[in-house]
Amino acid sequence: MNFNRFETAARRMWHEIPSGAREGVDGLTIEPEAARHPDFDWVYTMGECLTEAWPSGAGGDGDVRSELVLYHGSFRALAGEDPDFDWEGELWETILHELLHHRESAAGEAGLDDLDWAHEQNLRRLAGEPFDPDFFRAVPSGPDGVVRLESELFVESTVAERAEEAVFEWRGRRYAVEAPASAARAFVEVSNLAAGRLCVVVSRRRPWWRLGRGSRQPVELSSPAHPLPAHPLPAKGG
């Protein structure tokens, strides 16, 4: 999709959104260039919500105004890597995502900011860069206890100091994976259960006098999971 068609489609979609939902957004800007991640040049920013808060006359929080920016070059770069790239679908998703950033800012919320930060930290983890090992906790888990970051899935397991395995639940069953002995925190990628990337985040309990010892950097490894016997049912009273 060339720039003119992209801009026409973006503005059509923008005006299809009810005006009340667009309140506080001063405009939609379409940039021809690509926006690369400052540290990882294979990662592209498709859109941004640039927000400013204008103080009220009484000195409190005032009006929140935003500008939405789309980067045609980023879409073009990603389309060049994927023959099935859905221009219309990706454009809609990006516009709505950035608009939701504005709505959350206006409401004083930060759910999407937390999600984007978690994605950023996970990207750093996968690239072998320093990252916050608690990043996945910024995203609420589902009813099954699984945190979902697109195709990345995370479950937590806390083990005793000398435990060799970490137990976790997946789709109603209990499994165990290797628990690295040298680290207080490990990301264990399970190689045999999920279509996406399933990581068991293993935290090792230590006595308070040993909390400062051992490896501070999370360990990364891959391990198959093996099923554990189901919990025995309690005996019925006679």
PDB file of N, CA, C and O in Angstrom, residues 9 67 69 84 132 134 146 191 215:
ATOM      1  N   ALA A   9      -6.781   5.652   3.673  1.00  0.00           N
ATOM      2  CA  ALA A   9      -7.409   4.614   4.499  1.00  0.00           C
ATOM      3  C   ALA A   9      -7.381   5.009   5.970  1.00  0.00           C
ATOM      4  O   ALA A   9      -8.367   4.821   6.698  1.00  0.00           O
ATOM      5  N   GLU A  67      -1.990  14.024  20.126  1.00  0.00           N
ATOM      6  CA  GLU A  67      -1.866  13.891  18.678  1.00  0.00           C
ATOM      7  C   GLU A  67      -1.481  12.453  18.383  1.00  0.00           C
ATOM      8  O   GLU A  67      -0.570  11.905  19.020  1.00  0.00           O
ATOM      9  N   VAL A  69       0.086   9.701  15.813  1.00  0.00           N
ATOM     10  CA  VAL A  69       1.033   9.670  14.696  1.00  0.00           C
ATOM     11  C   VAL A  69       1.135   8.242  14.185  1.00  0.00           C
ATOM     12  O   VAL A  69       1.287   7.292  14.976  1.00  0.00           O
ATOM     13  N   ASP A  84       1.735 -12.145   4.058  1.00  0.00           N
ATOM     14  CA  ASP A  84       0.326 -12.149   4.457  1.00  0.00           C
ATOM     15  C   ASP A  84      -0.018 -10.940   5.334  1.00  0.00           C
ATOM     16  O   ASP A  84      -1.040 -10.949   6.033  1.00  0.00           O
ATOM     17  N   ASP A 132      14.028  -5.821  33.724  1.00  0.00           N
ATOM     18  CA  ASP A 132      13.389  -5.961  35.031  1.00  0.00           C
ATOM     19  C   ASP A 132      12.758  -7.346  35.104  1.00  0.00           C
ATOM     20  O   ASP A 132      11.821  -7.642  34.356  1.00  0.00           O
ATOM     21  N   ASP A 134      10.711  -8.661  37.005  1.00  0.00           N
ATOM     22  CA  ASP A 134       9.314  -8.692  37.437  1.00  0.00           C
ATOM     23  C   ASP A 134       8.371  -8.094  36.396  1.00  0.00           C
ATOM     24  O   ASP A 134       7.205  -7.828  36.694  1.00  0.00           O
ATOM     25  N   VAL A 146      -2.271 -17.516  34.078  1.00  0.00           N
ATOM     26  CA  VAL A 146      -1.298 -17.308  33.012  1.00  0.00           C
ATOM     27  C   VAL A 146      -1.288 -15.837  32.599  1.00  0.00           C
ATOM     28  O   VAL A 146      -2.338 -15.236  32.381  1.00  0.00           O
ATOM     29  N   SER A 191       9.391 -26.622  26.450  1.00  0.00           N
ATOM     30  CA  SER A 191       9.573 -26.945  25.036  1.00  0.00           C
ATOM     31  C   SER A 191       8.517 -27.882  24.470  1.00  0.00           C
ATOM     32  O   SER A 191       8.537 -28.169  23.272  1.00  0.00           O
ATOM     33  N   SER A 215      23.449 -15.931  42.223  1.00  0.00           N
ATOM     34  CA  SER A 215      23.344 -15.127  41.012  1.00  0.00           C
ATOM     35  C   SER A 215      22.175 -14.163  41.098  1.00  0.00           C
ATOM     36  O   SER A 215      21.078 -14.533  41.469  1.00  0.00           O
TER      37      SER A 215
END
